[in-house]
Short mmCIF file of C-alpha atoms in Angstrom, two decimals:
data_model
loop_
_atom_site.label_atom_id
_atom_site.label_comp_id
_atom_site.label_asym_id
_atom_site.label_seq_id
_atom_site.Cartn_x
_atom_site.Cartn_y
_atom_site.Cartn_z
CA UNK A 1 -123.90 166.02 -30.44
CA UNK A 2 -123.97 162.27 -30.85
CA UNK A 3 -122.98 160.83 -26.87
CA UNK A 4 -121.33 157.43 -25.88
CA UNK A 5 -124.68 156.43 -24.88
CA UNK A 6 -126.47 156.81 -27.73
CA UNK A 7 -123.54 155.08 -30.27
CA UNK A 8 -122.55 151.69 -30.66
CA UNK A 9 -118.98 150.68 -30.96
CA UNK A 10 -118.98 147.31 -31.81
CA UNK A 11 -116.32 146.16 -33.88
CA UNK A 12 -115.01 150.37 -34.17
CA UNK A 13 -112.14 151.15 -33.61
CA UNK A 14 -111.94 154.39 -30.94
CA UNK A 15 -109.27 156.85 -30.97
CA UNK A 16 -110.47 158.74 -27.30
CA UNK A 17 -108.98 161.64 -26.28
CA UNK A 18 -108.55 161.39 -22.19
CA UNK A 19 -107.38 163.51 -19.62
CA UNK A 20 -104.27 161.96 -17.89
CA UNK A 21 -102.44 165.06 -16.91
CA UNK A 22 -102.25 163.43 -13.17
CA UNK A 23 -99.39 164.32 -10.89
CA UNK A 24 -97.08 162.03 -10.69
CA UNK A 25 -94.28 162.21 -7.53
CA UNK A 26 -90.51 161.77 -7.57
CA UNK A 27 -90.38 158.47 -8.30
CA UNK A 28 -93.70 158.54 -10.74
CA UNK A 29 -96.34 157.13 -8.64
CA UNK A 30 -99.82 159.21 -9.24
CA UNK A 31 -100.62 161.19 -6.34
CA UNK A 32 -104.31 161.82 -7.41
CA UNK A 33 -106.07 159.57 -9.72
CA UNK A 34 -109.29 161.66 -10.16
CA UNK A 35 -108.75 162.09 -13.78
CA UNK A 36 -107.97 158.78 -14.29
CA UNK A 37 -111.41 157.13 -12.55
CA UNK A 38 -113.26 159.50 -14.08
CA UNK A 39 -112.95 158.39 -17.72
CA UNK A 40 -113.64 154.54 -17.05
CA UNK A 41 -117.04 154.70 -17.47
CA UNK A 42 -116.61 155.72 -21.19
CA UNK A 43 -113.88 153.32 -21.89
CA UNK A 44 -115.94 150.53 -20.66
CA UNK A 45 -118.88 151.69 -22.90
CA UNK A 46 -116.61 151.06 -26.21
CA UNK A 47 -115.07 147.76 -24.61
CA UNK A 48 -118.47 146.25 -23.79
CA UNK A 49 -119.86 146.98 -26.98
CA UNK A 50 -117.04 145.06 -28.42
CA UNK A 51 -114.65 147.99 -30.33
CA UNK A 52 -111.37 148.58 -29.02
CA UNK A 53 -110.34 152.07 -27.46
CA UNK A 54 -106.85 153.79 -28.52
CA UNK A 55 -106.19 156.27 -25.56
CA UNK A 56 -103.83 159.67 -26.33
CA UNK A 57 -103.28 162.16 -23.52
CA UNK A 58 -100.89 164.98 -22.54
CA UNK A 59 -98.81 164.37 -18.97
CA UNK A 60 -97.03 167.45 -17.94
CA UNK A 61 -95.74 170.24 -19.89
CA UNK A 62 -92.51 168.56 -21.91
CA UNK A 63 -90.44 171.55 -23.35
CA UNK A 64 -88.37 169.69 -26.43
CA UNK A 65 -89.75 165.96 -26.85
CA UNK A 66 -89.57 163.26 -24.72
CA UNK A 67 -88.72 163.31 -21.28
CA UNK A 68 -89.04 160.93 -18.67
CA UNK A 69 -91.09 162.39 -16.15
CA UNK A 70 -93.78 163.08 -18.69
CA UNK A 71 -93.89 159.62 -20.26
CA UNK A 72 -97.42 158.03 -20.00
CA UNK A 73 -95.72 154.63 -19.83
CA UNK A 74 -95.89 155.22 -16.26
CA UNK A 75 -99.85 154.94 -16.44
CA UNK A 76 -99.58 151.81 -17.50
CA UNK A 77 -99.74 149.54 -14.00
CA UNK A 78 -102.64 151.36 -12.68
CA UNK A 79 -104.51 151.00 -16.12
CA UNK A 80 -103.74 147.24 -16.27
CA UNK A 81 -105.15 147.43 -12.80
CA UNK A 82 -108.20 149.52 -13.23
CA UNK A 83 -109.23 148.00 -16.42
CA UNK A 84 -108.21 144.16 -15.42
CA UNK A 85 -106.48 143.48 -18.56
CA UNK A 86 -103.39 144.33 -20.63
CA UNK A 87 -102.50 147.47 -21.93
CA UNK A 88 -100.58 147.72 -24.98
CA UNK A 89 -98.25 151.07 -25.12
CA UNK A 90 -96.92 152.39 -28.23
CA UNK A 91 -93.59 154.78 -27.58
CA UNK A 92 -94.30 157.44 -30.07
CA UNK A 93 -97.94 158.54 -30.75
CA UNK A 94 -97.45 158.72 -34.59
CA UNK A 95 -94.86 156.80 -34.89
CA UNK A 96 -94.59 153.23 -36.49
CA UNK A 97 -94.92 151.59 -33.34
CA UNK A 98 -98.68 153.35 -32.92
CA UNK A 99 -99.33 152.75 -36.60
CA UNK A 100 -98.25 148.81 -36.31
CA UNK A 101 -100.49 148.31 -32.93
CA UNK A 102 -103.21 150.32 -33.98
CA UNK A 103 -103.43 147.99 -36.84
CA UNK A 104 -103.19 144.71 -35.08
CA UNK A 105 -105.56 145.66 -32.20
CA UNK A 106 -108.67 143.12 -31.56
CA UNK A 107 -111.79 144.20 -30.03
CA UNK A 108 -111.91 145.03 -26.00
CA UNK A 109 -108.27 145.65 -26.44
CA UNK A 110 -106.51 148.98 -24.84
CA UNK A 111 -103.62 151.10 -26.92
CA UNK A 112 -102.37 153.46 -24.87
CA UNK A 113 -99.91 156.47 -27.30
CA UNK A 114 -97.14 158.08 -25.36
CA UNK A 115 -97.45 161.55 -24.98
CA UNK A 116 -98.74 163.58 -27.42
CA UNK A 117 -97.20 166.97 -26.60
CA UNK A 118 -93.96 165.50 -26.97
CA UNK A 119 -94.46 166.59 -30.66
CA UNK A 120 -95.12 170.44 -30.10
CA UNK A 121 -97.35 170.60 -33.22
CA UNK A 122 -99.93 169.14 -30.61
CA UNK A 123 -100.55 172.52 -29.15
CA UNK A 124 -99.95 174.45 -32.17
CA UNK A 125 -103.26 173.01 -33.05
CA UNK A 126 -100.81 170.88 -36.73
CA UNK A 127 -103.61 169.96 -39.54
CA UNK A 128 -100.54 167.36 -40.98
CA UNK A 129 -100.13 166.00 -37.20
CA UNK A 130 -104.15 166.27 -36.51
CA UNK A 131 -104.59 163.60 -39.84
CA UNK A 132 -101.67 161.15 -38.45
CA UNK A 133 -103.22 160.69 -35.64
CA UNK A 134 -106.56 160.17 -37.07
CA UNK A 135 -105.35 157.58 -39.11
CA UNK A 136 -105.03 155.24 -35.83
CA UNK A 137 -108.90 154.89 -35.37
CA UNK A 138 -112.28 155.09 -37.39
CA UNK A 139 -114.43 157.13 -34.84
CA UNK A 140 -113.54 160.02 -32.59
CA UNK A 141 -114.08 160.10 -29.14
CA UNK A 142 -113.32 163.12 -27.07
CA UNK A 143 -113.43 162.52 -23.18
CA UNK A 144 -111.08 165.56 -22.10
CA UNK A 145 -112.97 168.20 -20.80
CA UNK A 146 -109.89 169.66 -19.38
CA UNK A 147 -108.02 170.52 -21.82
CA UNK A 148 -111.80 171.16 -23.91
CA UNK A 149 -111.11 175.38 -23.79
CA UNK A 150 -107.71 174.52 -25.78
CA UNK A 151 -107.40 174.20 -30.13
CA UNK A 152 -105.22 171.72 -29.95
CA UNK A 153 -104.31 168.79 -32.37
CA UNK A 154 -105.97 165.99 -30.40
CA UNK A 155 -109.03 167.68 -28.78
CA UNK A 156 -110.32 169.77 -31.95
CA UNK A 157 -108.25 170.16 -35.15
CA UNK A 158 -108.63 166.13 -35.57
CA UNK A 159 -112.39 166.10 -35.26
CA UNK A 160 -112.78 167.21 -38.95
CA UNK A 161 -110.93 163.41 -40.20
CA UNK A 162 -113.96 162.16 -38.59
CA UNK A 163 -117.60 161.30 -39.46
CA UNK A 164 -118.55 159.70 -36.18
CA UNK A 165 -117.80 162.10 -33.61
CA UNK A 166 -119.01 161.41 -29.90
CA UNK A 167 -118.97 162.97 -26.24
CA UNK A 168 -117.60 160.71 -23.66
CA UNK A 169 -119.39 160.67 -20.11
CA UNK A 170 -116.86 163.10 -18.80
CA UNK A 171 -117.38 165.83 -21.41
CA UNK A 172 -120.87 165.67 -20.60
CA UNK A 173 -121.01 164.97 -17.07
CA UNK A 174 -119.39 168.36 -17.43
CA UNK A 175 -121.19 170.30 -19.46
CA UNK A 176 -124.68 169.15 -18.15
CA UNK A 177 -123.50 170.20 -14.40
CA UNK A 178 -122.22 173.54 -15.37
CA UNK A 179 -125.53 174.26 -17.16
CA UNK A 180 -126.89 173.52 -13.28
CA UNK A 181 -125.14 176.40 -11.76
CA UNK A 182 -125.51 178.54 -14.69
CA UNK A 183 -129.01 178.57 -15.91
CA UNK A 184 -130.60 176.32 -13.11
CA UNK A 185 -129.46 176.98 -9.70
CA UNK A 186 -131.60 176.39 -6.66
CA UNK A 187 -131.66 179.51 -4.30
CA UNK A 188 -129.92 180.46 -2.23
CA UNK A 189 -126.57 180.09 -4.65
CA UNK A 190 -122.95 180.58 -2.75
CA UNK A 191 -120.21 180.77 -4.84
CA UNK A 192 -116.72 180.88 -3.53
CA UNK A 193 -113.92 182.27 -5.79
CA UNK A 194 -110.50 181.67 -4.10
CA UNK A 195 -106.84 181.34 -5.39
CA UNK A 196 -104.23 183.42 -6.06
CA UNK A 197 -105.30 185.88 -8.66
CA UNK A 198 -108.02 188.19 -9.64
CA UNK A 199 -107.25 188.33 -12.45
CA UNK A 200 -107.50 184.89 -13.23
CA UNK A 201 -110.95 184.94 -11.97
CA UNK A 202 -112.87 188.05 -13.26
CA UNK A 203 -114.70 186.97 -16.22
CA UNK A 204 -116.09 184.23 -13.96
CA UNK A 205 -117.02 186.55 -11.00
CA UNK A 206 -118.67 189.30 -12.87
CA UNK A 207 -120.53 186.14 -14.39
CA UNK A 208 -121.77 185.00 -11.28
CA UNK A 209 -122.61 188.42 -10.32
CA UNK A 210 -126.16 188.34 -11.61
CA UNK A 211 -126.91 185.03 -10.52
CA UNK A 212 -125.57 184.45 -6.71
CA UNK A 213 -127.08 185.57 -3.74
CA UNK A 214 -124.14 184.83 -1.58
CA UNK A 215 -119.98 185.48 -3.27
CA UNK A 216 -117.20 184.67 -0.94
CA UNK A 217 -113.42 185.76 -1.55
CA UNK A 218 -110.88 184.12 -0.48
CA UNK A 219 -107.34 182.65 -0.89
CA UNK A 220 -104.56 185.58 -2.36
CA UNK A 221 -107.34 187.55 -4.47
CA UNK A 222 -108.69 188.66 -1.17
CA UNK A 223 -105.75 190.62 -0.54
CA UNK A 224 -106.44 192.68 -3.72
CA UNK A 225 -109.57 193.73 -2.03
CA UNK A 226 -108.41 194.49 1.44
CA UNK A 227 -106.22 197.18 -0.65
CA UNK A 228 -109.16 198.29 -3.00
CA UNK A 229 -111.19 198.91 0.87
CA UNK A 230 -108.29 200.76 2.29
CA UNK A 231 -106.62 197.77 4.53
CA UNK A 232 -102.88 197.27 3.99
CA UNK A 233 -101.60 193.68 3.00
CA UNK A 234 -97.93 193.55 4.46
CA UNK A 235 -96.16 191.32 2.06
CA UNK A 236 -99.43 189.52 1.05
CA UNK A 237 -99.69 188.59 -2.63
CA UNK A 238 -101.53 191.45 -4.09
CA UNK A 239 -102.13 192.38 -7.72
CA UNK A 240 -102.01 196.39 -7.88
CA UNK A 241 -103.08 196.63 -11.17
CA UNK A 242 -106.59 194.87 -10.50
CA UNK A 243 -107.37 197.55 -7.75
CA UNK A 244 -109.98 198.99 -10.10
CA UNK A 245 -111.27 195.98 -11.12
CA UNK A 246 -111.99 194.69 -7.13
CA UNK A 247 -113.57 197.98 -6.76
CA UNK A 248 -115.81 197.52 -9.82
CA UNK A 249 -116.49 194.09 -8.10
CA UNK A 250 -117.62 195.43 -5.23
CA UNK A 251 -119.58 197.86 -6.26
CA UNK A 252 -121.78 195.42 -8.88
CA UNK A 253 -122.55 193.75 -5.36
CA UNK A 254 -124.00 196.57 -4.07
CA UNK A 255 -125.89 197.00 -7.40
CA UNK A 256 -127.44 193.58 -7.61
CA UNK A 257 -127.91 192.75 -3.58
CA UNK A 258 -125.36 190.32 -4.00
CA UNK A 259 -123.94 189.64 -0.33
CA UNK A 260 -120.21 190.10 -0.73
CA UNK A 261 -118.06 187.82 1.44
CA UNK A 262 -114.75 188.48 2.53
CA UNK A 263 -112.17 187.08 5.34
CA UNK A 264 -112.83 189.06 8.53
CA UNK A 265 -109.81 187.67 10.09
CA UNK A 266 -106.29 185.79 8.96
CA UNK A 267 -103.83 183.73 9.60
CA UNK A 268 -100.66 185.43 8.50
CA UNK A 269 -97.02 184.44 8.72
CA UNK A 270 -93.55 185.88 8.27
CA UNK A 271 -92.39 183.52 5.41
CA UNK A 272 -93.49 181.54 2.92
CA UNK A 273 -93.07 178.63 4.59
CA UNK A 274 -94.97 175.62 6.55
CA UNK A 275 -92.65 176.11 9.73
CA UNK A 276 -92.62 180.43 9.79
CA UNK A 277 -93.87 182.03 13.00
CA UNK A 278 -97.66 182.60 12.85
CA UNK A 279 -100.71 184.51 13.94
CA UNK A 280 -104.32 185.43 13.50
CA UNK A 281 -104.73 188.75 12.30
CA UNK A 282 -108.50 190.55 12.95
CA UNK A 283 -109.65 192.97 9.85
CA UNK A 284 -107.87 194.20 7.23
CA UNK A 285 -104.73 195.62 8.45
CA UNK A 286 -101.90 192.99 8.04
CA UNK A 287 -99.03 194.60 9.10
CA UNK A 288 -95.24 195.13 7.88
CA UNK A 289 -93.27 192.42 6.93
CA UNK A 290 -96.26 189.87 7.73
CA UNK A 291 -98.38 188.18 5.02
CA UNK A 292 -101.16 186.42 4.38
CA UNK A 293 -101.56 182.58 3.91
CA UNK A 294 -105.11 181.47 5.45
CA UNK A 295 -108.12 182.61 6.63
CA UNK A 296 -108.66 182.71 10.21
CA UNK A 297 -111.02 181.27 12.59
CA UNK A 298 -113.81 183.85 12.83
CA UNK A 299 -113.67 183.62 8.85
CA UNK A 300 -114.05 179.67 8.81
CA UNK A 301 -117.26 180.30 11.47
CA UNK A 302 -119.04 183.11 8.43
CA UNK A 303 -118.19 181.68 5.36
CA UNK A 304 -119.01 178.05 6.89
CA UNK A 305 -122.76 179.27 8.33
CA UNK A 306 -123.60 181.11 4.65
CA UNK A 307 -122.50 178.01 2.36
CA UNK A 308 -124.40 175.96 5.18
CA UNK A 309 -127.66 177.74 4.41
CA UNK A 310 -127.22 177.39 0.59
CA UNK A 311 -128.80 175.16 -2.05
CA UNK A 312 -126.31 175.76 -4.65
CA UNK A 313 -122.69 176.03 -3.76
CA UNK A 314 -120.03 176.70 -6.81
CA UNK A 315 -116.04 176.38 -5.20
CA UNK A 316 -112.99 177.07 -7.24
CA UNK A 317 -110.38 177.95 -5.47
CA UNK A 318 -108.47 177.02 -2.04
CA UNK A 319 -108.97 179.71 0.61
CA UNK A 320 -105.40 179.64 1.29
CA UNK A 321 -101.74 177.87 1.02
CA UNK A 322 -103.27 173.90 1.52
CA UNK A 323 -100.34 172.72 0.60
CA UNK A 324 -98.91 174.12 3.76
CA UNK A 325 -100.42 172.48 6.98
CA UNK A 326 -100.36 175.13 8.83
CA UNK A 327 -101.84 177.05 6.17
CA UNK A 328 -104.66 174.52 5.13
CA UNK A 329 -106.94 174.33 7.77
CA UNK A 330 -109.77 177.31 5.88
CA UNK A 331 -109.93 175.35 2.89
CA UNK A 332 -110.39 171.99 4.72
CA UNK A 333 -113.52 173.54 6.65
CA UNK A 334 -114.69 175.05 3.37
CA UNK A 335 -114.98 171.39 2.21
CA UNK A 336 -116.14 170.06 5.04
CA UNK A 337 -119.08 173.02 4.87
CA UNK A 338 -119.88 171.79 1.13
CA UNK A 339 -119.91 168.47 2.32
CA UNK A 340 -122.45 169.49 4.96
CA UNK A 341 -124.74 171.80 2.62
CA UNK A 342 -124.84 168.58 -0.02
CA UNK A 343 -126.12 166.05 2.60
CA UNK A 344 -128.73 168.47 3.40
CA UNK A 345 -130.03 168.62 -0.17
CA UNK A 346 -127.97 171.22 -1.62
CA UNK A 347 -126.16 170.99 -5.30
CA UNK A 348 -122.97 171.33 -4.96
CA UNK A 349 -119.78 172.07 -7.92
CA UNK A 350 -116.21 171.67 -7.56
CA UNK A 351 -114.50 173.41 -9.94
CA UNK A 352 -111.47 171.24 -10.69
CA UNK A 353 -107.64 172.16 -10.06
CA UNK A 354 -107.28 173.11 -6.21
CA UNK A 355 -110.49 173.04 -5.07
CA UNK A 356 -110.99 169.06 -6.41
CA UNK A 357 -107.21 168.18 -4.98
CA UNK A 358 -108.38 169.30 -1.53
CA UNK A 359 -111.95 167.50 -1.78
CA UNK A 360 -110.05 164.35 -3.10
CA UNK A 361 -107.45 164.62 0.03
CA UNK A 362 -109.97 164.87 1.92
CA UNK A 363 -111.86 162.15 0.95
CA UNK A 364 -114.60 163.87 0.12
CA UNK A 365 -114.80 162.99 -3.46
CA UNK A 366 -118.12 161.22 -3.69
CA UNK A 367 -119.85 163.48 -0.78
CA UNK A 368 -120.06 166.45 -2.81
CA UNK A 369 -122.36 166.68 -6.14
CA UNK A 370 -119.84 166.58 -8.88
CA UNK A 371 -115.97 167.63 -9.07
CA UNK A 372 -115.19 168.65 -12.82
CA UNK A 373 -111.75 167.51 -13.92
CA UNK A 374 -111.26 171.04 -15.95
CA UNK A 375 -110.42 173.94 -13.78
CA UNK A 376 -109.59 176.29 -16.97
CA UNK A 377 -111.98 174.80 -19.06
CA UNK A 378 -115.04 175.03 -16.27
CA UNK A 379 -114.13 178.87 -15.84
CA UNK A 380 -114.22 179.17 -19.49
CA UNK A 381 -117.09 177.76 -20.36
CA UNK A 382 -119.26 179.64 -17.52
CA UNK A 383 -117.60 182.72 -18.81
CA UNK A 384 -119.40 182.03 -21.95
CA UNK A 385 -117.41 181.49 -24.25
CA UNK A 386 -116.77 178.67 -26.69
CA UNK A 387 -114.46 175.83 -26.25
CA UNK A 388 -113.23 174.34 -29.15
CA UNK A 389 -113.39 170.87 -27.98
CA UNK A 390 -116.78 171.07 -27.71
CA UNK A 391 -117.35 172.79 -30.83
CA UNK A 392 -115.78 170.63 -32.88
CA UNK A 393 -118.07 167.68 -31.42
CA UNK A 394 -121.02 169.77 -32.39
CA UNK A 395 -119.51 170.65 -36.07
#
């Protein structure tokens, strides 16, 4: 796989596929730029070689075409800012507009396409719509790690129009600190698995199975297993069907010596809701009409002391509602535990989504090891399997 490093753009032309599906609030202002930082080390690469980049990202998920909350023309100020020079914005991604400005654009000069799933043959993966596009440059750059576990147009269908195909920084920033936790993880290795669903997550967990010492459970999944052990849940989120599968979980622990973490104590609430009456709730008996949205105190004090102790930490997933307040205080001494284990020498992962929103609130961003910008595509790819935007870079 040919990397930024290793290829000269001078006078190329680079049509880079980026990551800038950032939140954006009410009245469009990015809320976390994450994404956005972490691609400017490749874009400088092509600029200070002397080729020109041509930047196409997804924003969003537009149903029928363009819409204005999903436009990237919003970008556009904090590019100009970030990359102290103009950016030039075409309004349609295939359209003349890209075609004309495409044509005319000088070395060290930025193009930035409006969104490309505007056109839905984007995610249908469109060989006709794959070729437009890679009409607009004369080498391939692909920089999105995120959306890397999709076959889309723009980060794998396209890669065949090209004979110079490269990995940006990001991609393999990515893939190189994966391979840490996967194949080359310092003992003792903590992995914490929160969010919402087990299902979501059990490819990934029975992965880590045979490599952790230490798996914590947290966020909504825990619920699941509170059931599978007997507790009752109240009107915690809970996913019946995946009983079996906690128990299987569980079980594989046992099998392998892996030391199976869960809450010993929450903080549950009536409602779904920042303001509903609360409590902490020993064990795992949450009663009627109550449910769970945090992990209480004595919880914060275990799974703090064993991610302490570690030398590899992996985190996806928030231990509970952060978006709440109330509700956010586990997952903010989770991070602040990570922080603690890395400044002691550990080597420590954030896997994206969540986990990298809180870290990033938090400030946290550059006390930690890495923070991928791909939750999906990080859980893929240490699930084993293949993601076609990396493929196609290797093809």
């Amino acid at each position: 796989m040919k990397t930024v490093d290793t290829f000269n753009f001078a006078g190329r032309k680079a049509l880079v596929r980026v990551d800038f599906n950032v939140p954006l609030d009410e009245n469009f202002q990015i809320t976390d730029d994450t994404r956005l930082k972490a691609v400017l080390p490749t874009i400088k690469k092509i600029l200070n070689d002397g080729g020109s980049a041509i930047l196409m990202s997804h924003l969003g998920r537009p149903k029928a075409g363009p819409e204005e909350k999903s436009s990237l023309k919003h970008l556009i100020s904090y590019l100009k800012e970030a990359y102290k020079t103009e950016i030039k914005f075409a309004s349609d991604c295939i359209g003349e507009d890209a075609v004309k400005l495409a044509a005319q654009l000088q070395p060290k000069e930025i193009l930035l396409l409006e969104n490309l799933r505007f056109y839905k043959e984007e995610e249908k993966g469109d060989l006709a719509f794959s070729e437009k596009l890679s009409k607009l440059g004369d080498v391939y750059v692909n920089d999105a790690f995120g959306t890397a576990h999709r076959a889309h147009a723009s980060t794998a269908v396209i890669a065949q129009f090209f004979k110079d195909k490269v990995c940006g920084y990001v991609m393999q920033a990515e893939i190189e600190n994966a391979q840490k936790v996967l194949d080359k993880a310092d003992k003792p290795y903590t992995a914490i698995m929160g969010g919402s669903k087990v299902s979501d997550k059990i490819l990934i967990i029975e992965t880590l199975l045979g490599k952790v010492d230490n798996l914590i459970i947290a966020g909504g999944m825990a619920y699941t297993f509170f059931k599978a052990l007997g507790g009752t849940v109240g009107t915690s989120l809970l996913q019946e069907d995946q009983i079996p599968t906690a128990l299987k979980v569980i079980e594989i622990a046992k099998q392998k010596g892996v030391n199976l973490i869960l809450p010993v104590d929450n903080i549950i609430a009536k409602e779904f809701s920042n303001d509903s009456e609360r409590k902490v709730n020993s064990g795992i008996q949450i009663p009627d009409g109550w449910m769970g949205l945090d992990i209480g105190p004595e919880s914060i004090k275990i799974f703090s002391e064993v991610i302490e102790k570690s030398k590899t930490v992996l985190w996806n997933g928030p231990t509970g509602v952060f978006e709440f307040p109330n509700f956010a205080k586990g997952t903010f001494s989770v991070a602040e535990a990570v922080v603690r284990a890395t400044k002691a020498g550990a080597f420590s992962l954030i896997g994206g989504g969540d986990s990298a929103s809180a870290i990033n609130n938090l400030g946290f961003g550059n006390d930690v090891s890495y923070v991928s910008t791909g939750g999906g595509a990080l859980l893929e790819y240490m699930e084993g399997k293949a993601l076609p935007g990396v493929a196609a870079l290797e093809a």
